[in-house]
Amino acid sequence: MATFELNGKNIYYETHGEGAPIVLLNGIMMSTPSWQMFVPPLSANNQLILMDFFDQGQSHKMVDEEYDQALQVAALKGLLDHLGLKKASLAGVSYGGNVALRFAVEHTEMVDKLVIFHAAPKTGAWLQDVGKGWILSMDSPENFYNTSIPVIYSPGFYNNNPEWVAVRKNFLTSHVFNNQDFLQAVARLTRSADNYDISDKLDKITAKALIIAADTDPLTPYADQKALAEGINGAELILLPNCGHASMYEKPTLFASLIAGFINTDFTGF
Amino acid sequence: MATFELNGKNIYYETHGEGAPIVLLNGIMMSTPSWQMFVPPLSANNQLILMDFFDQGQSHKMVDEEYDQALQVAALKGLLDHLGLKKASLAGVSYGGNVALRFAVEHTEMVDKLVIFHAAPKTGAWLQDVGKGWILSMDSPENFYNTSIPVIYSPGFYNNNPEWVAVRKNFLTSHVFNNQDFLQAVARLTRSADNYDISDKLDKITAKALIIAADTDPLTPYADQKALAEGINGAELILLPNCGHASMYEKPTLFASLIAGFINTDFTGF
Amino acid sequence: MATFELNGKNIYYETHGEGAPIVLLNGIMMSTPSWQMFVPPLSANNQLILMDFFDQGQSHKMVDEEYDQALQVAALKGLLDHLGLKKASLAGVSYGGNVALRFAVEHTEMVDKLVIFHAAPKTGAWLQDVGKGWILSMDSPENFYNTSIPVIYSPGFYNNNPEWVAVRKNFLTSHVFNNQDFLQAVARLTRSADNYDISDKLDKITAKALIIAADTDPLTPYADQKALAEGINGAELILLPNCGHASMYEKPTLFASLIAGFINTDFTGF
Amino acid sequence: MATFELNGKNIYYETHGEGAPIVLLNGIMMSTPSWQMFVPPLSANNQLILMDFFDQGQSHKMVDEEYDQALQVAALKGLLDHLGLKKASLAGVSYGGNVALRFAVEHTEMVDKLVIFHAAPKTGAWLQDVGKGWILSMDSPENFYNTSIPVIYSPGFYNNNPEWVAVRKNFLTSHVFNNQDFLQAVARLTRSADNYDISDKLDKITAKALIIAADTDPLTPYADQKALAEGINGAELILLPNCGHASMYEKPTLFASLIAGFINTDFTGF
């Protein structure tokens, strides 16, 4: 529940608990409150650090400014410096996974372990065009919801949890997707990932990495996760069956236990 | 290059070649010219029959009328009767797969073999909402393109074929998606599939069936294809790796050879 | 480093560390020393309990006696009673997974969490016949090695780690597979799993369960793991790509972190 | 029902039907009668050519002679020359797939299309050791059966077809695996594949190729099939779910229709 300044702009963050630090990085439409239910399990044995990227939650809104994810990497660097942390583990989802990976490429010595959910080595033309579709559908809450939300979930989860979906659809269309400031921030965040490409820098990463793929995730398909794991020295790869892009909602128990398990367990070899 | 009438409304169809008849049924945004390059391989040893469903291509447009896929099943029945065919093999893609499956449930004795690409036992809430997103994005050609087209392809195909994609994008946004008659027809076709559900009737199908799934197809994920194959007595199941919902464009050689091979080859048992 | 008696027969066990107890149950040819390198990571925050089943390691050898896995379930029950534990988490590999699952069916209230690697709901005819092949190949160390060992590993791991394989092959053929007492015990253990079948009792399990499958494991193929996870209420399922039946050797970091992560992390819901 | 001589040794072959020629090449323990039920579907529109490799069926037995698969490639070349065929399509299973692939590397101009079931780019240490286990288990029909046969089938197929398995087990153990001449020939055939490695020559193949993998086939796992397809220019790849190494027995309808469909259908491009 605090902020620090980067170049005169506020970045909001929270820390919970004590122990080896874990920074848990948001997906594109998320903000720190999205992680509310993960705070108890992930702060039980660790210092859990949450932050809002620029254009998210309570952090500075980049109105009328364009940027790319280098800005968010700088925000993360600023936060670790602000907290006096020389090294931390990073866990990231989608957009947050991109930032974690770029950070691990550029600040190798500052990353302990890396847990990446649903991120690819680059943003390809397919995902750029899907993102353009999201931005073009911001004319009404219903349009934005139907264009951007179902594709985040596996059809199985979406079809089998109609009440959960109905509550969420109502909340998003009534309270979030009718907020033009929010939508413009999402549009900028979306564009900021368009030039993301670390496909030829993966071998610079020295952190122990766990890559987690979902088998029904069109946004970052398994082939990309596999390429990511194969490009990072010694990376581990796990596949979640019957799961979409938002594994933190579809498989929350696994989501929490994979992060805590990989970061807090050290196997030192045979 | 002919038509017949159903209840006073024209249905356009074509026949090519001679031999055991195959009716090849369109996906939702397709029409008979979409199959141009498949006519030579599929009419070499068979009578290939193409048709435009209601609201497609040169068939009757259902302006201001709502309907469901029972109408298309009736159109197919009318066509077979018109051609004097007591039995034919059906191959269908997505929407056309739904119609083929419903036809095989209702007119068991008229179906020889069944080859289904990328169709599910029912339209779930996920696909209904995705379809709503398409309809809500019809305000501009760019919006409709970005909302409805990338998701039809696997990211691998889309990213690796930028020239093919660019030509198609330009054609669709300049000549097709700016046509409000076309878009309104697509909207009606989309709604007409919303109540599709034969999940408890699959065991009525007596035709030998081949179900073809693609591993990177969010619209009809593998779990649904597997359920479809398991529900139809004796159905065969094939998985196409690194392929999206539009296998006729991503894997045309396989698309043609799977249809011709399954329909024209009879294994009578050990 | 202790024993207790069940019906006058010794069962060997070890405990390491303090905390919520985890019993880690051996695969068929394993014994407590097989887990040596997993003791540090798994006893760091937990009481790790290892045991040799009957006919394994330093436990009683059932010479000339036949039995089934009910005996090993009784041994596990005896051990927990001996240690005064009313509840423990169980992690089991293959044969040890069978025992853990049977125990969780029969002593529901004594199982906290359940982590099952590479076990099926039943021993089918295929695995029974493979097991017969092992027993029939005990005439020479080389025959037994080549018949029983490669199939335990994924071809990728085996082919890419020739030195590790060579050391292990030499050790096993020189010091283990020439020991007729060991081989006869393995034969009895193999037969003791033949009648294993809890396929219609999975719904009795109340423990939170994590099922871990490997995609290149012929002994307990993915279809069986999926059926296992679907049969246990609320069970989680994970797939390890490019991994065989012995994930503790092929993916030791994941093996340790999946156990510790699932057992020590509690997500209590949204 | 004829023979020709290669270096003074008889090779047995059969031809059935007329049309574009297809040579269907045996797996290691197969011989021409194994294909009996595939003759009608595959000779309906093609000249189907079957042959026994050296050490198979009615061809010359290489008693006390060692060789590698180059000999079988020469046999195939001899057969095509004998029949006056300048070009033919090749379909091969496992061992026969190896020979087909080597032939396609060495005699590019003689191969029309190539359909490969369950063969890898090379014989790795894993498969060599499995093969050694087969040879070491030839002391009794029961041992050889249990060591070599179950692993050829998917557990699902084997468990769900107990009568088929029982008939086959009885036949093999009573009439085939008690024949030392047969077993010694199988041992030589097995050894002849040990040095197979065309992993760096795949790009020489110019034939249109279809690679067919099965998802429950430990002998040639999917990762190898994928590598094979990726190494051959323009090769197509198909995955058969719930299928083992012997797809001709588990999925005979697909087996026949995939061969006929791919060889007899020409898609010439968009």
Short mmCIF file of C-alpha atoms in Angstrom, two decimals, chain C residues 29-264:
data_model
loop_
_atom_site.label_atom_id
_atom_site.label_comp_id
_atom_site.label_asym_id
_atom_site.label_seq_id
_atom_site.Cartn_x
_atom_site.Cartn_y
_atom_site.Cartn_z
CA MET C 29 12.29 -51.38 -7.84
CA MET C 30 13.08 -48.51 -5.48
CA SER C 31 14.02 -48.38 -1.83
CA THR C 32 14.64 -45.62 0.69
CA PRO C 33 18.19 -44.83 -0.56
CA SER C 34 16.71 -44.06 -3.99
CA TRP C 35 15.40 -40.82 -2.48
CA GLN C 36 18.73 -39.64 -1.05
CA MET C 37 18.92 -36.46 -3.09
CA PHE C 38 15.30 -35.60 -2.44
CA VAL C 39 15.71 -35.63 1.32
CA PRO C 40 17.14 -32.09 1.58
CA PRO C 41 14.46 -30.34 -0.51
CA LEU C 42 11.55 -32.35 0.87
CA SER C 43 12.60 -32.26 4.54
CA ALA C 44 13.41 -28.54 4.54
CA ASN C 45 9.88 -27.57 5.59
CA ASN C 46 8.28 -30.93 6.29
CA GLN C 47 8.71 -34.17 8.16
CA LEU C 48 9.66 -36.44 5.30
CA ILE C 49 8.89 -40.09 5.90
CA LEU C 50 10.40 -42.82 3.74
CA MET C 51 9.65 -46.50 4.01
CA ASP C 52 10.52 -49.75 2.30
CA PHE C 53 7.47 -51.76 1.39
CA PHE C 54 7.48 -55.47 2.07
CA ASP C 55 10.01 -57.05 -0.34
CA GLN C 56 11.90 -53.77 -0.75
CA GLY C 57 15.21 -52.60 0.69
CA GLN C 58 15.57 -53.32 4.40
CA SER C 59 12.00 -54.47 5.02
CA HIS C 60 10.91 -58.07 5.46
CA LYS C 61 11.21 -60.30 2.39
CA MET C 62 8.10 -62.33 1.68
CA VAL C 63 10.01 -65.40 0.47
CA ASP C 64 7.62 -68.01 -0.95
CA GLU C 65 4.59 -65.99 0.05
CA GLU C 66 2.18 -64.33 -2.34
CA TYR C 67 0.23 -61.21 -1.43
CA ASP C 68 -1.36 -58.20 -3.00
CA GLN C 69 -1.06 -54.48 -2.38
CA ALA C 70 -3.49 -54.69 0.57
CA LEU C 71 -0.44 -55.82 2.50
CA GLN C 72 1.46 -52.65 1.63
CA VAL C 73 -1.56 -50.54 2.53
CA ALA C 74 -1.51 -52.27 5.91
CA ALA C 75 2.20 -51.53 6.23
CA LEU C 76 1.58 -47.86 5.56
CA LYS C 77 -1.29 -47.82 8.05
CA GLY C 78 0.96 -49.51 10.59
CA LEU C 79 3.69 -46.95 10.04
CA LEU C 80 1.38 -43.96 10.55
CA ASP C 81 -0.04 -45.56 13.69
CA HIS C 82 3.46 -46.35 14.92
CA LEU C 83 4.45 -42.71 14.40
CA GLY C 84 1.27 -41.51 16.08
CA LEU C 85 0.18 -39.61 12.98
CA LYS C 86 -3.56 -39.20 12.52
CA LYS C 87 -3.11 -37.52 9.18
CA ALA C 88 -0.31 -37.17 6.63
CA SER C 89 0.13 -36.20 3.03
CA LEU C 90 1.08 -39.02 0.69
CA ALA C 91 3.21 -38.79 -2.43
CA GLY C 92 3.69 -41.93 -4.46
CA VAL C 93 5.33 -43.06 -7.65
CA SER C 94 3.87 -45.84 -9.77
CA TYR C 95 3.54 -48.83 -7.37
CA GLY C 96 3.74 -46.36 -4.49
CA GLY C 97 1.03 -44.35 -6.17
CA ASN C 98 -1.24 -47.40 -6.22
CA VAL C 99 -0.69 -47.91 -2.50
CA ALA C 100 -1.27 -44.23 -1.77
CA LEU C 101 -4.52 -44.27 -3.76
CA ARG C 102 -5.79 -47.45 -2.09
CA PHE C 103 -4.91 -45.98 1.29
CA ALA C 104 -6.76 -42.77 0.43
CA VAL C 105 -9.82 -44.84 -0.54
CA GLU C 106 -9.77 -46.91 2.64
CA HIS C 107 -8.53 -44.40 5.22
CA THR C 108 -9.97 -41.19 3.89
CA GLU C 109 -9.65 -39.31 7.16
CA MET C 110 -5.92 -40.03 7.46
CA VAL C 111 -4.86 -38.40 4.20
CA ASP C 112 -4.21 -34.70 3.99
CA LYS C 113 -3.04 -34.23 0.40
CA LEU C 114 -2.25 -36.74 -2.27
CA VAL C 115 0.39 -36.34 -4.99
CA ILE C 116 0.38 -39.20 -7.46
CA PHE C 117 3.03 -39.66 -10.12
CA HIS C 118 2.40 -42.18 -12.87
CA ALA C 119 -0.24 -44.46 -11.45
CA ALA C 120 -3.48 -45.67 -13.01
CA PRO C 121 -6.90 -46.59 -11.63
CA LYS C 122 -6.19 -50.29 -12.31
CA THR C 123 -3.61 -52.73 -13.59
CA GLY C 124 -4.87 -53.73 -17.03
CA ALA C 125 -4.00 -56.77 -19.12
CA TRP C 126 -1.31 -54.80 -20.97
CA LEU C 127 0.63 -53.97 -17.82
CA GLN C 128 0.10 -57.45 -16.41
CA ASP C 129 1.65 -58.93 -19.54
CA VAL C 130 4.52 -56.45 -19.52
CA GLY C 131 5.14 -57.47 -15.91
CA LYS C 132 5.13 -61.15 -16.90
CA GLY C 133 7.78 -60.29 -19.49
CA TRP C 134 9.93 -58.79 -16.75
CA ILE C 135 9.60 -61.88 -14.58
CA LEU C 136 10.34 -64.21 -17.50
CA SER C 137 13.48 -62.19 -18.31
CA MET C 138 15.16 -62.69 -14.95
CA ASP C 139 17.48 -65.40 -16.28
CA SER C 140 20.32 -62.93 -16.82
CA PRO C 141 21.10 -59.40 -15.61
CA GLU C 142 21.40 -58.21 -19.22
CA ASN C 143 18.03 -59.65 -20.18
CA PHE C 144 16.29 -58.15 -17.17
CA TYR C 145 17.94 -54.78 -17.71
CA ASN C 146 17.01 -54.54 -21.38
CA THR C 147 13.48 -55.79 -20.79
CA SER C 148 12.56 -53.68 -17.78
CA ILE C 149 14.67 -50.53 -17.71
CA PRO C 150 14.55 -48.67 -21.05
CA VAL C 151 10.74 -48.68 -21.05
CA ILE C 152 10.83 -46.77 -17.76
CA TYR C 153 12.54 -43.80 -19.42
CA SER C 154 11.50 -41.58 -22.26
CA PRO C 155 13.59 -42.28 -25.38
CA GLY C 156 14.62 -38.63 -25.42
CA PHE C 157 16.10 -38.75 -21.93
CA TYR C 158 17.73 -42.13 -22.48
CA ASN C 159 19.29 -41.13 -25.79
CA ASN C 160 20.49 -37.74 -24.58
CA ASN C 161 22.14 -38.94 -21.37
CA PRO C 162 24.39 -41.79 -22.50
CA GLU C 163 26.86 -41.43 -19.63
CA TRP C 164 24.20 -41.43 -16.95
CA VAL C 165 22.61 -44.46 -18.62
CA ALA C 166 25.94 -46.28 -18.92
CA VAL C 167 26.76 -45.80 -15.23
CA ARG C 168 23.31 -46.96 -14.23
CA LYS C 169 23.33 -49.93 -16.62
CA ASN C 170 26.69 -51.07 -15.28
CA PHE C 171 25.62 -50.66 -11.67
CA LEU C 172 22.32 -52.47 -12.13
CA THR C 173 23.69 -55.39 -14.14
CA SER C 174 26.78 -55.82 -11.91
CA HIS C 175 25.34 -55.28 -8.45
CA VAL C 176 21.58 -55.55 -8.45
CA PHE C 177 20.12 -57.63 -11.25
CA ASN C 178 22.48 -60.54 -10.50
CA ASN C 179 20.94 -60.84 -7.04
CA GLN C 180 18.30 -63.57 -7.18
CA ASP C 181 16.81 -62.53 -3.84
CA PHE C 182 16.24 -59.05 -5.23
CA LEU C 183 14.78 -60.41 -8.46
CA GLN C 184 12.42 -62.79 -6.69
CA ALA C 185 11.24 -59.93 -4.50
CA VAL C 186 10.63 -57.82 -7.60
CA ALA C 187 8.70 -60.70 -9.13
CA ARG C 188 6.47 -60.92 -6.04
CA LEU C 189 5.99 -57.15 -5.96
CA THR C 190 5.07 -57.23 -9.65
CA ARG C 191 2.49 -59.95 -9.13
CA SER C 192 1.13 -58.16 -6.07
CA ALA C 193 -0.04 -55.30 -8.30
CA ASP C 194 -1.83 -57.52 -10.81
CA ASN C 195 -5.25 -57.37 -9.11
CA TYR C 196 -5.06 -53.64 -8.33
CA ASP C 197 -8.33 -51.98 -9.37
CA ILE C 198 -9.87 -48.99 -7.65
CA SER C 199 -11.54 -47.66 -10.76
CA ASP C 200 -15.00 -47.76 -9.18
CA LYS C 201 -13.86 -46.38 -5.81
CA LEU C 202 -12.14 -43.16 -6.85
CA ASP C 203 -15.06 -41.05 -5.69
CA LYS C 204 -14.47 -42.16 -2.11
CA ILE C 205 -11.23 -40.17 -1.98
CA THR C 206 -11.68 -36.91 -0.08
CA ALA C 207 -8.06 -35.74 -0.02
CA LYS C 208 -7.05 -32.90 -2.29
CA ALA C 209 -5.25 -34.70 -5.07
CA LEU C 210 -2.69 -33.78 -7.69
CA ILE C 211 -2.21 -36.26 -10.52
CA ILE C 212 0.98 -35.93 -12.53
CA ALA C 213 1.25 -37.56 -15.93
CA ALA C 214 4.17 -37.77 -18.33
CA ASP C 215 3.55 -37.65 -22.05
CA THR C 216 6.04 -40.38 -22.99
CA ASP C 217 5.19 -42.96 -20.37
CA PRO C 218 3.90 -46.19 -21.89
CA LEU C 219 3.44 -47.90 -18.51
CA THR C 220 0.78 -45.48 -17.31
CA PRO C 221 -0.33 -43.56 -20.38
CA TYR C 222 -1.92 -40.14 -20.26
CA ALA C 223 -5.43 -41.49 -20.92
CA ASP C 224 -5.22 -43.37 -17.62
CA GLN C 225 -3.94 -40.35 -15.69
CA LYS C 226 -6.76 -38.29 -17.11
CA ALA C 227 -9.30 -40.92 -16.05
CA LEU C 228 -7.74 -40.97 -12.60
CA ALA C 229 -7.98 -37.19 -12.22
CA GLU C 230 -11.53 -37.12 -13.56
CA GLY C 231 -12.58 -39.82 -11.10
CA ILE C 232 -11.31 -38.07 -7.96
CA ASN C 233 -13.42 -35.13 -6.80
CA GLY C 234 -11.63 -31.85 -7.43
CA ALA C 235 -8.36 -33.46 -8.45
CA GLU C 236 -5.80 -31.37 -10.31
CA LEU C 237 -3.96 -32.72 -13.36
CA ILE C 238 -0.55 -31.78 -14.73
CA LEU C 239 1.24 -33.09 -17.80
CA LEU C 240 5.03 -33.23 -18.03
CA PRO C 241 6.14 -32.93 -21.66
CA ASN C 242 9.07 -35.00 -22.94
CA CYS C 243 9.12 -37.13 -19.83
CA GLY C 244 8.85 -40.84 -19.12
CA HIS C 245 7.65 -42.98 -16.21
CA ALA C 246 10.58 -42.08 -13.92
CA SER C 247 10.02 -38.35 -13.58
CA MET C 248 12.04 -38.30 -10.34
CA TYR C 249 15.13 -38.99 -12.45
CA GLU C 250 14.19 -37.14 -15.64
CA LYS C 251 12.71 -34.03 -14.02
CA PRO C 252 13.94 -34.05 -10.40
CA THR C 253 13.52 -30.31 -9.88
CA LEU C 254 9.90 -30.49 -10.97
CA PHE C 255 9.36 -33.68 -9.00
CA ALA C 256 10.46 -32.08 -5.74
CA SER C 257 8.81 -28.73 -6.34
CA LEU C 258 5.47 -30.22 -7.37
CA ILE C 259 5.29 -32.26 -4.17
CA ALA C 260 6.40 -29.46 -1.87
CA GLY C 261 4.35 -26.84 -3.68
CA PHE C 262 1.09 -28.76 -3.68
CA ILE C 263 1.37 -29.99 -0.11
CA ASN C 264 2.59 -26.75 1.47
#
